[in-house]
PDB file of C-alpha atoms in Angstrom:
ATOM      1  CA  UNK A   1      92.195 118.243  94.381  1.00 87.00           C
ATOM      2  CA  UNK A   2      94.883 114.977  95.126  1.00 93.00           C
ATOM      3  CA  UNK A   3      97.242 116.599  92.381  1.00 92.00           C
ATOM      4  CA  UNK A   4      96.643 120.199  94.397  1.00 94.00           C
ATOM      5  CA  UNK A   5      97.201 118.596  97.945  1.00 95.00           C
ATOM      6  CA  UNK A   6     100.280 116.921  96.517  1.00 96.00           C
ATOM      7  CA  UNK A   7     101.712 120.465  95.187  1.00 96.00           C
ATOM      8  CA  UNK A   8     101.172 121.671  98.869  1.00 96.00           C
ATOM      9  CA  UNK A   9     103.124 118.766 100.202  1.00 97.00           C
ATOM     10  CA  UNK A  10     106.302 119.418  97.837  1.00 97.00           C
ATOM     11  CA  UNK A  11     106.088 123.119  98.598  1.00 97.00           C
ATOM     12  CA  UNK A  12     106.572 121.986 102.149  1.00 98.00           C
ATOM     13  CA  UNK A  13     109.322 119.562 101.716  1.00 98.00           C
ATOM     14  CA  UNK A  14     111.443 122.092  99.438  1.00 98.00           C
ATOM     15  CA  UNK A  15     111.216 124.867 102.365  1.00 98.00           C
ATOM     16  CA  UNK A  16     111.723 122.078 104.744  1.00 98.00           C
ATOM     17  CA  UNK A  17     115.115 121.445 102.779  1.00 98.00           C
ATOM     18  CA  UNK A  18     116.010 125.104 102.184  1.00 98.00           C
ATOM     19  CA  UNK A  19     115.511 125.687 105.948  1.00 97.00           C
ATOM     20  CA  UNK A  20     118.118 122.716 106.630  1.00 97.00           C
ATOM     21  CA  UNK A  21     120.345 123.755 103.918  1.00 97.00           C
ATOM     22  CA  UNK A  22     119.635 120.329 102.100  1.00 97.00           C
ATOM     23  CA  UNK A  23     119.085 119.787  98.116  1.00 97.00           C
ATOM     24  CA  UNK A  24     115.689 118.724  97.355  1.00 97.00           C
ATOM     25  CA  UNK A  25     117.099 115.881  95.702  1.00 97.00           C
ATOM     26  CA  UNK A  26     118.284 114.585  99.115  1.00 96.00           C
ATOM     27  CA  UNK A  27     114.230 113.503  99.940  1.00 98.00           C
ATOM     28  CA  UNK A  28     112.621 110.861  98.362  1.00 98.00           C
ATOM     29  CA  UNK A  29     108.881 111.628  98.837  1.00 98.00           C
ATOM     30  CA  UNK A  30     106.815 108.584  99.431  1.00 98.00           C
ATOM     31  CA  UNK A  31     103.105 108.854  98.626  1.00 97.00           C
ATOM     32  CA  UNK A  32     101.069 106.583 101.316  1.00 97.00           C
ATOM     33  CA  UNK A  33      98.549 105.096  99.214  1.00 95.00           C
ATOM     34  CA  UNK A  34      97.164 102.434 101.839  1.00 92.00           C
ATOM     35  CA  UNK A  35      93.551 102.132 101.492  1.00 91.00           C
ATOM     36  CA  UNK A  36      93.274 104.333  98.775  1.00 93.00           C
ATOM     37  CA  UNK A  37      91.512 103.523  95.272  1.00 93.00           C
ATOM     38  CA  UNK A  38      93.853 102.959  92.078  1.00 96.00           C
ATOM     39  CA  UNK A  39      92.053 105.960  90.532  1.00 95.00           C
ATOM     40  CA  UNK A  40      93.537 108.273  93.384  1.00 94.00           C
ATOM     41  CA  UNK A  41      96.839 106.716  92.332  1.00 96.00           C
ATOM     42  CA  UNK A  42      96.617 107.167  89.089  1.00 96.00           C
ATOM     43  CA  UNK A  43      95.917 110.758  89.430  1.00 95.00           C
ATOM     44  CA  UNK A  44      99.149 111.102  91.848  1.00 96.00           C
ATOM     45  CA  UNK A  45     101.230 109.206  89.150  1.00 96.00           C
ATOM     46  CA  UNK A  46     100.237 111.896  86.372  1.00 95.00           C
ATOM     47  CA  UNK A  47     102.204 114.130  88.312  1.00 94.00           C
ATOM     48  CA  UNK A  48     105.139 112.067  87.755  1.00 95.00           C
ATOM     49  CA  UNK A  49     105.449 110.473  91.108  1.00 96.00           C
ATOM     50  CA  UNK A  50     106.354 107.235  91.178  1.00 97.00           C
ATOM     51  CA  UNK A  51     107.210 105.624  94.717  1.00 98.00           C
ATOM     52  CA  UNK A  52     104.190 104.935  96.748  1.00 98.00           C
ATOM     53  CA  UNK A  53     103.854 103.271 100.131  1.00 97.00           C
ATOM     54  CA  UNK A  54     101.320 100.190 101.232  1.00 97.00           C
ATOM     55  CA  UNK A  55     100.587  99.024 104.681  1.00 95.00           C
ATOM     56  CA  UNK A  56      99.709  95.281 103.971  1.00 96.00           C
ATOM     57  CA  UNK A  57     101.035  92.612 101.749  1.00 97.00           C
ATOM     58  CA  UNK A  58      97.271  91.731 100.348  1.00 96.00           C
ATOM     59  CA  UNK A  59      96.743  95.184  99.329  1.00 96.00           C
ATOM     60  CA  UNK A  60     100.017  95.939  97.949  1.00 97.00           C
ATOM     61  CA  UNK A  61      99.960  92.559  95.582  1.00 97.00           C
ATOM     62  CA  UNK A  62      96.258  93.530  94.489  1.00 96.00           C
ATOM     63  CA  UNK A  63      97.261  97.191  93.328  1.00 97.00           C
ATOM     64  CA  UNK A  64     100.254  95.905  91.425  1.00 96.00           C
ATOM     65  CA  UNK A  65      98.364  93.587  89.611  1.00 96.00           C
ATOM     66  CA  UNK A  66      96.012  96.458  88.275  1.00 96.00           C
ATOM     67  CA  UNK A  67      98.800  99.322  88.120  1.00 96.00           C
ATOM     68  CA  UNK A  68     101.551  97.544  85.752  1.00 92.00           C
ATOM     69  CA  UNK A  69     103.394 100.383  85.214  1.00 94.00           C
ATOM     70  CA  UNK A  70     107.060 100.245  86.533  1.00 93.00           C
ATOM     71  CA  UNK A  71     106.473 101.610  90.154  1.00 97.00           C
ATOM     72  CA  UNK A  72     108.305 101.603  93.393  1.00 98.00           C
ATOM     73  CA  UNK A  73     106.382 100.021  95.561  1.00 98.00           C
ATOM     74  CA  UNK A  74     107.710 100.501  99.310  1.00 98.00           C
ATOM     75  CA  UNK A  75     106.002  97.994 101.987  1.00 98.00           C
ATOM     76  CA  UNK A  76     106.134 100.905 105.295  1.00 97.00           C
ATOM     77  CA  UNK A  77     103.853  98.276 107.544  1.00 95.00           C
ATOM     78  CA  UNK A  78     104.525  95.386 109.768  1.00 95.00           C
ATOM     79  CA  UNK A  79     105.408  92.535 107.618  1.00 96.00           C
ATOM     80  CA  UNK A  80     104.429  89.209 109.043  1.00 96.00           C
ATOM     81  CA  UNK A  81     106.567  86.110 108.212  1.00 97.00           C
ATOM     82  CA  UNK A  82     104.367  84.215 106.451  1.00 97.00           C
ATOM     83  CA  UNK A  83     103.776  86.575 104.196  1.00 97.00           C
ATOM     84  CA  UNK A  84     107.157  87.604 103.090  1.00 97.00           C
ATOM     85  CA  UNK A  85     106.888  84.808 100.002  1.00 97.00           C
ATOM     86  CA  UNK A  86     104.375  86.888  98.129  1.00 97.00           C
ATOM     87  CA  UNK A  87     106.350  90.328  98.047  1.00 96.00           C
ATOM     88  CA  UNK A  88     110.158  89.478  98.450  1.00 97.00           C
ATOM     89  CA  UNK A  89     110.347  89.791  94.840  1.00 96.00           C
ATOM     90  CA  UNK A  90     108.160  92.405  94.167  1.00 95.00           C
ATOM     91  CA  UNK A  91     108.798  95.575  97.092  1.00 97.00           C
ATOM     92  CA  UNK A  92     111.230  97.840  95.937  1.00 98.00           C
ATOM     93  CA  UNK A  93     111.960  98.475  99.574  1.00 98.00           C
ATOM     94  CA  UNK A  94     110.986  96.863 102.766  1.00 98.00           C
ATOM     95  CA  UNK A  95     110.914  99.441 105.565  1.00 98.00           C
ATOM     96  CA  UNK A  96     109.838  97.287 108.433  1.00 97.00           C
ATOM     97  CA  UNK A  97     112.257  94.800 109.260  1.00 98.00           C
ATOM     98  CA  UNK A  98     112.238  94.603 113.223  1.00 96.00           C
ATOM     99  CA  UNK A  99     113.742  91.080 114.096  1.00 96.00           C
ATOM    100  CA  UNK A 100     116.392  88.118 112.811  1.00 97.00           C
ATOM    101  CA  UNK A 101     113.693  85.750 112.469  1.00 97.00           C
ATOM    102  CA  UNK A 102     112.096  88.152 109.819  1.00 98.00           C
ATOM    103  CA  UNK A 103     115.204  88.876 108.064  1.00 98.00           C
ATOM    104  CA  UNK A 104     115.890  84.935 108.172  1.00 98.00           C
ATOM    105  CA  UNK A 105     112.627  84.277 106.422  1.00 98.00           C
ATOM    106  CA  UNK A 106     113.412  87.340 103.770  1.00 98.00           C
ATOM    107  CA  UNK A 107     116.554  85.627 103.095  1.00 98.00           C
ATOM    108  CA  UNK A 108     115.148  81.872 102.738  1.00 98.00           C
ATOM    109  CA  UNK A 109     112.525  83.403 100.261  1.00 98.00           C
ATOM    110  CA  UNK A 110     114.815  85.483  97.941  1.00 98.00           C
ATOM    111  CA  UNK A 111     116.871  82.458  97.677  1.00 98.00           C
ATOM    112  CA  UNK A 112     113.789  80.393  96.498  1.00 97.00           C
ATOM    113  CA  UNK A 113     112.863  82.855  94.225  1.00 96.00           C
ATOM    114  CA  UNK A 114     116.175  84.310  93.081  1.00 97.00           C
ATOM    115  CA  UNK A 115     116.282  87.465  94.199  1.00 97.00           C
ATOM    116  CA  UNK A 116     119.982  88.542  94.643  1.00 96.00           C
ATOM    117  CA  UNK A 117     119.732  91.740  96.764  1.00 96.00           C
ATOM    118  CA  UNK A 118     116.233  92.403  98.723  1.00 98.00           C
ATOM    119  CA  UNK A 119     116.414  96.126 100.003  1.00 98.00           C
ATOM    120  CA  UNK A 120     115.604  96.538 103.476  1.00 98.00           C
ATOM    121  CA  UNK A 121     115.636  99.207 106.489  1.00 98.00           C
ATOM    122  CA  UNK A 122     115.794  98.060 109.869  1.00 98.00           C
ATOM    123  CA  UNK A 123     112.406  99.691 111.905  1.00 98.00           C
ATOM    124  CA  UNK A 124     113.776 101.488 115.257  1.00 97.00           C
ATOM    125  CA  UNK A 125     110.885 102.436 118.029  1.00 94.00           C
ATOM    126  CA  UNK A 126     113.243 105.256 118.808  1.00 90.00           C
ATOM    127  CA  UNK A 127     110.484 106.711 121.279  1.00 86.00           C
ATOM    128  CA  UNK A 128     110.484 103.118 122.809  1.00 86.00           C
ATOM    129  CA  UNK A 129     106.004 103.581 122.646  1.00 81.00           C
ATOM    130  CA  UNK A 130     104.534 100.241 123.550  1.00 82.00           C
ATOM    131  CA  UNK A 131     102.500 100.147 120.791  1.00 80.00           C
ATOM    132  CA  UNK A 132     104.746 100.388 118.068  1.00 84.00           C
ATOM    133  CA  UNK A 133     106.785  97.895 116.399  1.00 84.00           C
ATOM    134  CA  UNK A 134     110.783  98.274 116.227  1.00 92.00           C
ATOM    135  CA  UNK A 135     113.768  97.382 118.007  1.00 93.00           C
ATOM    136  CA  UNK A 136     114.833  99.643 120.930  1.00 94.00           C
ATOM    137  CA  UNK A 137     117.788 101.942 119.553  1.00 95.00           C
ATOM    138  CA  UNK A 138     120.293  99.838 121.844  1.00 96.00           C
ATOM    139  CA  UNK A 139     119.553  96.725 120.349  1.00 95.00           C
ATOM    140  CA  UNK A 140     120.449  98.048 116.788  1.00 97.00           C
ATOM    141  CA  UNK A 141     123.981  97.739 116.039  1.00 97.00           C
ATOM    142  CA  UNK A 142     123.918  93.800 117.320  1.00 97.00           C
ATOM    143  CA  UNK A 143     121.046  93.260 114.605  1.00 96.00           C
ATOM    144  CA  UNK A 144     122.382  95.223 111.679  1.00 97.00           C
ATOM    145  CA  UNK A 145     125.633  93.152 112.392  1.00 97.00           C
ATOM    146  CA  UNK A 146     123.375  90.117 112.522  1.00 97.00           C
ATOM    147  CA  UNK A 147     121.131  90.520 109.610  1.00 97.00           C
ATOM    148  CA  UNK A 148     124.649  91.470 107.337  1.00 97.00           C
ATOM    149  CA  UNK A 149     125.681  87.969 107.489  1.00 97.00           C
ATOM    150  CA  UNK A 150     122.388  87.636 105.437  1.00 97.00           C
ATOM    151  CA  UNK A 151     124.256  87.569 101.949  1.00 97.00           C
ATOM    152  CA  UNK A 152     120.747  88.187  99.791  1.00 97.00           C
ATOM    153  CA  UNK A 153     119.793  91.366 102.018  1.00 97.00           C
ATOM    154  CA  UNK A 154     121.252  94.458 101.995  1.00 97.00           C
ATOM    155  CA  UNK A 155     120.513  97.091 104.708  1.00 98.00           C
ATOM    156  CA  UNK A 156     120.459 100.505 103.226  1.00 98.00           C
ATOM    157  CA  UNK A 157     119.246 102.266 106.842  1.00 98.00           C
ATOM    158  CA  UNK A 158     116.690 102.557 109.065  1.00 98.00           C
ATOM    159  CA  UNK A 159     113.092 103.806 109.577  1.00 98.00           C
ATOM    160  CA  UNK A 160     111.041 105.038 112.505  1.00 97.00           C
ATOM    161  CA  UNK A 161     107.807 105.955 113.317  1.00 95.00           C
ATOM    162  CA  UNK A 162     107.377 108.789 115.692  1.00 94.00           C
ATOM    163  CA  UNK A 163     104.457 109.466 118.067  1.00 92.00           C
ATOM    164  CA  UNK A 164     101.418 110.948 117.095  1.00 91.00           C
ATOM    165  CA  UNK A 165     101.627 114.437 118.400  1.00 92.00           C
ATOM    166  CA  UNK A 166      99.797 117.417 118.379  1.00 93.00           C
ATOM    167  CA  UNK A 167     103.088 119.440 118.098  1.00 96.00           C
ATOM    168  CA  UNK A 168     105.579 118.037 115.772  1.00 95.00           C
ATOM    169  CA  UNK A 169     108.634 119.589 117.393  1.00 97.00           C
ATOM    170  CA  UNK A 170     108.241 117.141 120.248  1.00 95.00           C
ATOM    171  CA  UNK A 171     109.372 114.544 117.791  1.00 97.00           C
ATOM    172  CA  UNK A 172     112.452 116.465 116.833  1.00 97.00           C
ATOM    173  CA  UNK A 173     114.230 114.914 119.462  1.00 97.00           C
ATOM    174  CA  UNK A 174     113.789 111.564 118.044  1.00 97.00           C
ATOM    175  CA  UNK A 175     114.326 112.410 114.412  1.00 97.00           C
ATOM    176  CA  UNK A 176     117.580 113.636 115.434  1.00 98.00           C
ATOM    177  CA  UNK A 177     118.439 110.406 117.685  1.00 97.00           C
ATOM    178  CA  UNK A 178     117.569 108.587 114.593  1.00 97.00           C
ATOM    179  CA  UNK A 179     119.978 110.475 112.516  1.00 98.00           C
ATOM    180  CA  UNK A 180     122.537 110.101 115.369  1.00 98.00           C
ATOM    181  CA  UNK A 181     122.143 106.410 115.347  1.00 97.00           C
ATOM    182  CA  UNK A 182     122.134 106.087 111.826  1.00 98.00           C
ATOM    183  CA  UNK A 183     125.542 107.816 111.184  1.00 97.00           C
ATOM    184  CA  UNK A 184     127.087 106.252 113.905  1.00 97.00           C
ATOM    185  CA  UNK A 185     126.402 103.026 111.972  1.00 97.00           C
ATOM    186  CA  UNK A 186     127.860 104.438 108.627  1.00 97.00           C
ATOM    187  CA  UNK A 187     130.719 105.176 110.477  1.00 97.00           C
ATOM    188  CA  UNK A 188     131.416 101.329 111.181  1.00 96.00           C
ATOM    189  CA  UNK A 189     131.577 100.327 107.736  1.00 95.00           C
ATOM    190  CA  UNK A 190     129.985  97.365 108.153  1.00 95.00           C
ATOM    191  CA  UNK A 191     130.713  95.198 104.889  1.00 93.00           C
ATOM    192  CA  UNK A 192     127.741  94.561 102.813  1.00 89.00           C
ATOM    193  CA  UNK A 193     125.522  97.088 104.698  1.00 95.00           C
ATOM    194  CA  UNK A 194     124.616 100.805 102.766  1.00 94.00           C
ATOM    195  CA  UNK A 195     123.629 102.577 105.976  1.00 96.00           C
ATOM    196  CA  UNK A 196     122.523 105.803 103.851  1.00 97.00           C
ATOM    197  CA  UNK A 197     118.531 105.909 104.376  1.00 98.00           C
ATOM    198  CA  UNK A 198     116.800 107.551 107.009  1.00 98.00           C
ATOM    199  CA  UNK A 199     112.603 106.903 106.498  1.00 98.00           C
ATOM    200  CA  UNK A 200     111.160 109.248 109.020  1.00 98.00           C
ATOM    201  CA  UNK A 201     108.392 111.600 109.120  1.00 97.00           C
ATOM    202  CA  UNK A 202     104.569 111.830 108.403  1.00 96.00           C
ATOM    203  CA  UNK A 203     102.224 113.915 107.466  1.00 95.00           C
ATOM    204  CA  UNK A 204     101.949 115.289 110.923  1.00 95.00           C
ATOM    205  CA  UNK A 205     105.987 115.811 111.280  1.00 97.00           C
ATOM    206  CA  UNK A 206     107.478 115.582 108.048  1.00 98.00           C
ATOM    207  CA  UNK A 207     109.071 118.941 107.663  1.00 98.00           C
ATOM    208  CA  UNK A 208     110.307 118.731 111.612  1.00 98.00           C
ATOM    209  CA  UNK A 209     112.270 114.874 110.052  1.00 98.00           C
ATOM    210  CA  UNK A 210     113.482 116.371 106.762  1.00 98.00           C
ATOM    211  CA  UNK A 211     115.118 119.153 108.937  1.00 98.00           C
ATOM    212  CA  UNK A 212     116.573 116.528 111.077  1.00 98.00           C
ATOM    213  CA  UNK A 213     118.092 114.367 108.270  1.00 98.00           C
ATOM    214  CA  UNK A 214     115.337 112.113 106.950  1.00 98.00           C
ATOM    215  CA  UNK A 215     115.907 110.943 103.549  1.00 98.00           C
ATOM    216  CA  UNK A 216     112.414 109.558 102.872  1.00 98.00           C
ATOM    217  CA  UNK A 217     109.032 110.886 104.213  1.00 98.00           C
ATOM    218  CA  UNK A 218     106.090 109.097 104.216  1.00 98.00           C
ATOM    219  CA  UNK A 219     102.874 110.938 103.460  1.00 97.00           C
ATOM    220  CA  UNK A 220      99.603 109.779 103.103  1.00 94.00           C
ATOM    221  CA  UNK A 221      96.891 112.052 104.728  1.00 94.00           C
ATOM    222  CA  UNK A 222      97.942 115.145 103.625  1.00 95.00           C
ATOM    223  CA  UNK A 223      97.857 113.927  99.365  1.00 96.00           C
ATOM    224  CA  UNK A 224      95.096 111.501  99.563  1.00 94.00           C
ATOM    225  CA  UNK A 225      93.265 113.094 102.399  1.00 87.00           C
ATOM    226  CA  UNK A 226      91.855 111.115 105.356  1.00 79.00           C
ATOM    227  CA  UNK A 227      91.706 107.301 105.025  1.00 63.00           C
ATOM    228  CA  UNK A 228      88.998 105.003 104.966  1.00 59.00           C
ATOM    229  CA  UNK A 229      89.560 101.838 107.031  1.00 50.00           C
ATOM    230  CA  UNK A 230      86.459 100.149 106.327  1.00 49.00           C
ATOM    231  CA  UNK A 231      87.239  99.111 102.765  1.00 44.00           C
TER     232      UNK A 231
END
């Protein structure tokens, strides 16, 4: 069932790329496996998928102990500073850097663990929702310039969590604004910053996100089914 779901998502990713005149290889599909058992992750792994997204540090570390194959584990949830030490040398990409203090903690732990470069995305609260993490769009340039000074971090791009809406078209404006912000920062050619990635779009709206330039989409429910938050 999970493999069938993944195939359906893949078809939609492909179709969205075609509509936007983009190559399928330009978009990375991250299977968001938070709250899901290792057995389901292994089913998805059988399709050749190696990119998985987790929200919580403890859960990610636990799954990494059980699954020893070389996967790309993306930390997509809020990262608390006191948890940085557990994943700074394990996460393939940290999507949720939303403060200078967090970036400085990552820098400190990277030095301790001898990690030359920790790849990160800056989380932007593009819709300015009170309930969401991330910085406001107008603060992004200043933060990128500050974090770029930290030698052991490499900014790869931006991430956003769009509002949950019934009609995904409502989020097009946010995705478009994210792409424009990314492009503006990329044009600045900031030393040490690789402003390439746009992590945006989830089960509800990933097709619109791809049409607007997402390079990474984070899809969980459409692949794994509804989440069980009671585990």
